[in-house]
PDB file of C-alpha atoms in Angstrom:
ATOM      1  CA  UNK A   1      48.072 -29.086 -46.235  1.00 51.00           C
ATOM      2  CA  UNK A   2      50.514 -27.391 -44.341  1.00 61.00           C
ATOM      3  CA  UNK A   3      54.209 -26.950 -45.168  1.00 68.00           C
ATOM      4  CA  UNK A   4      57.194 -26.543 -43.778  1.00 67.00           C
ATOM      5  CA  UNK A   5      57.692 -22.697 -44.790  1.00 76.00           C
ATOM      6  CA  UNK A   6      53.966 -21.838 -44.259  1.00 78.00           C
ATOM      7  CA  UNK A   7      53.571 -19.214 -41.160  1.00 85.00           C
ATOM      8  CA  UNK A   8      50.877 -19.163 -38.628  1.00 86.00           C
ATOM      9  CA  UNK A   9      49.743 -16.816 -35.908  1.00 91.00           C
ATOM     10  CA  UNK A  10      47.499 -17.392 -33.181  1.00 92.00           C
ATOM     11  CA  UNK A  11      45.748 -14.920 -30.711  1.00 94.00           C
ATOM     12  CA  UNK A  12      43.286 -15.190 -28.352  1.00 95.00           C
ATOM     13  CA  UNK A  13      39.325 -14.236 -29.338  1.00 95.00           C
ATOM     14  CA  UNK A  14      37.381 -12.365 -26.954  1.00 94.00           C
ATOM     15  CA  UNK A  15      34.173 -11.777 -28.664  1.00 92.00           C
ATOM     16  CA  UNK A  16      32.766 -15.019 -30.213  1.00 88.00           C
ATOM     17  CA  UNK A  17      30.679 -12.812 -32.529  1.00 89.00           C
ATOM     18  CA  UNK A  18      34.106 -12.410 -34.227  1.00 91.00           C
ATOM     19  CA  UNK A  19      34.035 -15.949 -35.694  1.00 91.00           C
ATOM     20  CA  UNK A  20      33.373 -16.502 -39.389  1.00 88.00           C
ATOM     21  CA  UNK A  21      33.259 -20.048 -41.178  1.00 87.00           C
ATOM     22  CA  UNK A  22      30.454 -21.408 -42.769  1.00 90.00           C
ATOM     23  CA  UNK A  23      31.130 -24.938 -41.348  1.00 92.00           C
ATOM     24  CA  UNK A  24      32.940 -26.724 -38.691  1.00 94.00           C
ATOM     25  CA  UNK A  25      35.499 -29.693 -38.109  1.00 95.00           C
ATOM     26  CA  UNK A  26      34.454 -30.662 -34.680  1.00 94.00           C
ATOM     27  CA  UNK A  27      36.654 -33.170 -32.956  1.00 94.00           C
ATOM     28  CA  UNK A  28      36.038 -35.042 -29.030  1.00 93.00           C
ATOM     29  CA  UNK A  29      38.717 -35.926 -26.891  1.00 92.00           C
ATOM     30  CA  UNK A  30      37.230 -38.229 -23.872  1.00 90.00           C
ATOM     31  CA  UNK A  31      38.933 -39.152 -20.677  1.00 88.00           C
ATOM     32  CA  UNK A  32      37.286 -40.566 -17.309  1.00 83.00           C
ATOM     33  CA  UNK A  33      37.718 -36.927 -16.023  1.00 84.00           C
ATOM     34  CA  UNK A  34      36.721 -34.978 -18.743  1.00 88.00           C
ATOM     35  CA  UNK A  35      35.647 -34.167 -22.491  1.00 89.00           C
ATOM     36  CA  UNK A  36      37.309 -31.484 -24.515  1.00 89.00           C
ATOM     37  CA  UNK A  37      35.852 -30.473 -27.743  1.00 94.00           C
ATOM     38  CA  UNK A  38      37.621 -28.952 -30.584  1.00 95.00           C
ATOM     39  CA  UNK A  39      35.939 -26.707 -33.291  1.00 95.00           C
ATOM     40  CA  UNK A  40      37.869 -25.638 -36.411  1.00 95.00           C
ATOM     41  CA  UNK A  41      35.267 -22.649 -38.109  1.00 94.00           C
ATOM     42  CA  UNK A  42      36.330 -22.336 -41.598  1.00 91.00           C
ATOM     43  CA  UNK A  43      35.282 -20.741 -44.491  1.00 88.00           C
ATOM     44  CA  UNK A  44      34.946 -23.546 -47.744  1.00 83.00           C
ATOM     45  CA  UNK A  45      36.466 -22.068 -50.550  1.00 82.00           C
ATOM     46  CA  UNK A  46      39.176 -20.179 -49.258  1.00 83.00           C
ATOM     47  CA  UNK A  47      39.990 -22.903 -47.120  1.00 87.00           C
ATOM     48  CA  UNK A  48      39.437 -25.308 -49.483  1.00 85.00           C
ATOM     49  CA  UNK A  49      42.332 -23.225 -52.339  1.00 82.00           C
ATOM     50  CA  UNK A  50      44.636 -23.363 -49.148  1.00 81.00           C
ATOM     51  CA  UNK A  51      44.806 -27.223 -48.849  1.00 81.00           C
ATOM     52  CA  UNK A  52      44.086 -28.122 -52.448  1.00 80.00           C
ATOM     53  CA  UNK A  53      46.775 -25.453 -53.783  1.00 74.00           C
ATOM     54  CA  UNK A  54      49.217 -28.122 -54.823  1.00 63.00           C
ATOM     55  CA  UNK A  55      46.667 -30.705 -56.107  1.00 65.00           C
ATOM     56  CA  UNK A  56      45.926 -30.305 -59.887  1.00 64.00           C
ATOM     57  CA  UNK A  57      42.012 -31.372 -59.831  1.00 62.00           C
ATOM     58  CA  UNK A  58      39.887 -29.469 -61.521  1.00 64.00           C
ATOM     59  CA  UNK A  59      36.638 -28.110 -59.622  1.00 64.00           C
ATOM     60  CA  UNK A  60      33.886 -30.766 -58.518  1.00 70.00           C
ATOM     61  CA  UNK A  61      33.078 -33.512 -56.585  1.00 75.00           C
ATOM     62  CA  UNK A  62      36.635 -35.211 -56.087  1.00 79.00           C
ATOM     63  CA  UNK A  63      38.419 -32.081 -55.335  1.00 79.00           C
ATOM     64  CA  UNK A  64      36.142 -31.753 -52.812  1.00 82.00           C
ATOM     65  CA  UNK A  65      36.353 -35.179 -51.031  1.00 85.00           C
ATOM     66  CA  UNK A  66      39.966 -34.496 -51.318  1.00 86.00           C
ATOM     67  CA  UNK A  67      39.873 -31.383 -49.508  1.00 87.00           C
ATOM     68  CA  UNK A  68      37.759 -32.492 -46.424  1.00 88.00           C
ATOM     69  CA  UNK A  69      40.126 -35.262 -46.255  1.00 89.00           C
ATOM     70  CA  UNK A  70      43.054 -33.348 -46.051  1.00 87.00           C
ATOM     71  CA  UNK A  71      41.561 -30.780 -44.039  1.00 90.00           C
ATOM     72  CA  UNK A  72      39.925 -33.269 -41.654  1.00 92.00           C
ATOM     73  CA  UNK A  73      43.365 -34.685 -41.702  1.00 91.00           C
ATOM     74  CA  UNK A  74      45.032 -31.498 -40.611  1.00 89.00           C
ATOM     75  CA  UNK A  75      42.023 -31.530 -37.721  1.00 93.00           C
ATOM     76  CA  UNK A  76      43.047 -34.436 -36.651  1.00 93.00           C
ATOM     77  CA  UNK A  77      47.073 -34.202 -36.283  1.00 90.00           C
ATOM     78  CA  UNK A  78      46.869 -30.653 -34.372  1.00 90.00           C
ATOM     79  CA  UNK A  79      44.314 -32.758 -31.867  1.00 91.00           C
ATOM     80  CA  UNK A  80      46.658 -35.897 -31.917  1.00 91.00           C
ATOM     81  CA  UNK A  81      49.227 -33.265 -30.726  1.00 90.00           C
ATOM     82  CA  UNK A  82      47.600 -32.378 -27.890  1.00 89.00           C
ATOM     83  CA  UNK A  83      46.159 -35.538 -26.675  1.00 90.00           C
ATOM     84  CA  UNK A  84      49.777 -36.473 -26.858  1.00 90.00           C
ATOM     85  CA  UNK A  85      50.224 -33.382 -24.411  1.00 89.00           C
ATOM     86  CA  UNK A  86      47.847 -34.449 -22.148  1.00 88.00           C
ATOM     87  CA  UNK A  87      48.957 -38.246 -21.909  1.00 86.00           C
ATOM     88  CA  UNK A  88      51.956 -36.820 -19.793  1.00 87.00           C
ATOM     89  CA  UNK A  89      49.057 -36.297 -17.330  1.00 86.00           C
ATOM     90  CA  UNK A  90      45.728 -37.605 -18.304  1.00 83.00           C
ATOM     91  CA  UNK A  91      45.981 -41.960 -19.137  1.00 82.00           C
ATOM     92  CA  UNK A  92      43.126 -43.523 -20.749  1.00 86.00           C
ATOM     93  CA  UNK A  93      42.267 -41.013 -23.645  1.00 89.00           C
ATOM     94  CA  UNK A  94      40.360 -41.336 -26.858  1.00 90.00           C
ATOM     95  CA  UNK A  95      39.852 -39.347 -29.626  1.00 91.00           C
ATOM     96  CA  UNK A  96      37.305 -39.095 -31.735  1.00 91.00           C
ATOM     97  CA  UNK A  97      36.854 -39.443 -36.129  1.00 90.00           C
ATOM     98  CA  UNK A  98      36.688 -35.705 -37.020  1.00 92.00           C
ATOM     99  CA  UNK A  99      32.964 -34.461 -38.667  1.00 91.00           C
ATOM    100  CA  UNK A 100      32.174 -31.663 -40.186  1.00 93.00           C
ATOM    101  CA  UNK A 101      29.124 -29.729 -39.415  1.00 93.00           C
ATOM    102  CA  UNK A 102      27.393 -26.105 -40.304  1.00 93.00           C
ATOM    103  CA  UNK A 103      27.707 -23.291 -38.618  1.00 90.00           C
ATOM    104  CA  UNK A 104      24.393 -23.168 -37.114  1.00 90.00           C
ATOM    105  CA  UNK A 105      25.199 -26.260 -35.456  1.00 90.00           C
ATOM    106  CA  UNK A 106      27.587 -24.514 -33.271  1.00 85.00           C
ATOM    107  CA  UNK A 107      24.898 -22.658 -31.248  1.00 84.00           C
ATOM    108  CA  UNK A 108      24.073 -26.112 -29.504  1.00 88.00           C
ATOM    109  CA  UNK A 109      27.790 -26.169 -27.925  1.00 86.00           C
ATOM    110  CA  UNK A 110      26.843 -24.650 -25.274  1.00 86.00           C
ATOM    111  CA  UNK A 111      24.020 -27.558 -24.076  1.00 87.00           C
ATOM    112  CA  UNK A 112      26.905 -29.948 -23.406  1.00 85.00           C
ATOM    113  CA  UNK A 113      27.674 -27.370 -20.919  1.00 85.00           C
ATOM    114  CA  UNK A 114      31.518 -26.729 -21.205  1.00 90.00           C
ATOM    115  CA  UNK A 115      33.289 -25.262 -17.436  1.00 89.00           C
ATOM    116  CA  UNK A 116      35.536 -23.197 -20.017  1.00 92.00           C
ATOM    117  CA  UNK A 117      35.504 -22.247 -23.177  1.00 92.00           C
ATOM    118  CA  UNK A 118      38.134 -20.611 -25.855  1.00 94.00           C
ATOM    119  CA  UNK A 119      38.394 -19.227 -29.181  1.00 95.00           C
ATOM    120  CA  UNK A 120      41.616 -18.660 -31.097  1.00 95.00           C
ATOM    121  CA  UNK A 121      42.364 -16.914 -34.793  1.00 95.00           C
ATOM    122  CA  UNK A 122      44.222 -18.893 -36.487  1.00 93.00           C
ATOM    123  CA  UNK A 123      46.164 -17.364 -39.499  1.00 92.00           C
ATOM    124  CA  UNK A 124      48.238 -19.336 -42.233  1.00 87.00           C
ATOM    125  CA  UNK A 125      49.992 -17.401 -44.693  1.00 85.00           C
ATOM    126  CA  UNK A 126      48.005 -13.948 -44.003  1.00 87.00           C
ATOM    127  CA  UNK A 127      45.792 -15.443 -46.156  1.00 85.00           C
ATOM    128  CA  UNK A 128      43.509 -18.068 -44.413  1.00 87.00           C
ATOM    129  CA  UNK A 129      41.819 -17.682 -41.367  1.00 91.00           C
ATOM    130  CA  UNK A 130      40.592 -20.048 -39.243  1.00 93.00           C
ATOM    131  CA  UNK A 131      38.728 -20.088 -35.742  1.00 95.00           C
ATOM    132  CA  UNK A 132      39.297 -22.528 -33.226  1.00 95.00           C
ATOM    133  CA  UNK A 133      37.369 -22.803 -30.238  1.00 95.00           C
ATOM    134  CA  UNK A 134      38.355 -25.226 -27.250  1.00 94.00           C
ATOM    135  CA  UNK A 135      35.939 -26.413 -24.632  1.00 93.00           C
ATOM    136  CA  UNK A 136      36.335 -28.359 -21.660  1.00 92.00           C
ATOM    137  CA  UNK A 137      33.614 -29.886 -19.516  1.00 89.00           C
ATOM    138  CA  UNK A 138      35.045 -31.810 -16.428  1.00 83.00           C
ATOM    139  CA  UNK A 139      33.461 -34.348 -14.692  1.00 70.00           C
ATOM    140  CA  UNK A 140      30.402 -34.170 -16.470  1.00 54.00           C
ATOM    141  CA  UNK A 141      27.690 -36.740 -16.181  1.00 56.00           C
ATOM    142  CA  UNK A 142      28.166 -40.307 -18.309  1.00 50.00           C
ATOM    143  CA  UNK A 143      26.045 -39.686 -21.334  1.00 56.00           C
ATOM    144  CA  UNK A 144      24.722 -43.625 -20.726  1.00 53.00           C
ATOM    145  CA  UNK A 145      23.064 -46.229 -18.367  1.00 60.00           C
ATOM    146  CA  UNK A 146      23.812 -49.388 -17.834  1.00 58.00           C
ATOM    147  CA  UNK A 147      21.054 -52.100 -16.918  1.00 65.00           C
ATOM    148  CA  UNK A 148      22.876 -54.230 -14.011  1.00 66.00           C
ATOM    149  CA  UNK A 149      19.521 -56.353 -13.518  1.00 71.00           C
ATOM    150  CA  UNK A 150      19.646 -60.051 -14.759  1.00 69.00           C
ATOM    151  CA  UNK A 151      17.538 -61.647 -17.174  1.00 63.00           C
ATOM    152  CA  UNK A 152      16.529 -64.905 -17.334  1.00 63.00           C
ATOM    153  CA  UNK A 153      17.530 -66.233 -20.940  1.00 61.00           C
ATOM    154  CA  UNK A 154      15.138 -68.959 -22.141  1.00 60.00           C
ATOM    155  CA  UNK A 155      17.565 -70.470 -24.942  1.00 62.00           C
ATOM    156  CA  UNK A 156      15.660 -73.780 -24.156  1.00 61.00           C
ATOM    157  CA  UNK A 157      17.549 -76.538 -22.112  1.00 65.00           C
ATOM    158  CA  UNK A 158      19.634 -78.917 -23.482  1.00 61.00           C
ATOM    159  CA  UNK A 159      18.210 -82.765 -23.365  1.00 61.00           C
ATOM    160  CA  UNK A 160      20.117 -85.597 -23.685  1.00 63.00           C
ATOM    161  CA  UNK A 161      18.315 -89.323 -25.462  1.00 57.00           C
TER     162      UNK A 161
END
């Protein structure tokens, strides 16, 4: 994916109609305090000549379970990077198996109502772009219920002869 002599700039984006990418790598990291969401919007087949540019696979099906395994790798190392960041302050963090989605999906971001929200360009090589958007919703409600009221289990009683 990336190498050591690959260069990358990053700047902020201020209009999220700027973001291109067909699909998105979508990863969750969870804490008792918080969930923060990270989106990488990327375009297949440029991305996809980026991270497979060493490999020597022709076109089809395996290069392209190759690619969203390297790329979903890549996904998940810049996250494991930061949720190594925020273990200096935040304990108890998990991180989710990266998926990939399409971009239509990403309209329905916004119902897990995020506090903040922010989108980056992301730029390897002046060749690839990628967008990454960030969102952080604190103290949100617990997506589940718990049940705390006993049952009675009939499993039968045990009889001795």
């Amino acid at each position: 994916p990336l190498c050591y002599d690959d260069c990358c700039e990053i700047e902020a984006v201020h209009d999220p109609m700027e973001i291109s990418g067909n699909e998105f790598a979508i990863l969750t990291t969870s804490s008792a305090n918080f969930r923060y969401y990270t989106l990488f919007h990327f375009d297949h087949n440029v991305t996809q000549d980026h991270f497979m540019r060493n490999s020597d696979l022709e076109n089809g099906i395996e290069k392209n379970r190759m690619f969203r395994d390297a790329f979903l790798e890549f996904c998940n190392m810049c996250c494991g990077f930061m949720v190594r960041e925020l273990h200096k302050s935040y304990h108890f963090l998990g991180m989710s198996t990266p998926y990939v989605l399409f971009k239509n999906c990403s309209a329905f971001i916004s119902t897990l109502n995020p506090n903040h929200t922010q989108h980056y360009k992301v730029v390897i090589n002046q060749l690839v772009i990628l967008y990454v958007t960030l969102c952080v919703c604190d103290y949100g409600v617990v997506d589940f219920e718990v049940d705390t009221s006993e049952v009675e289990d009939d499993t039968g009683e045990l009889e001795l002869f």
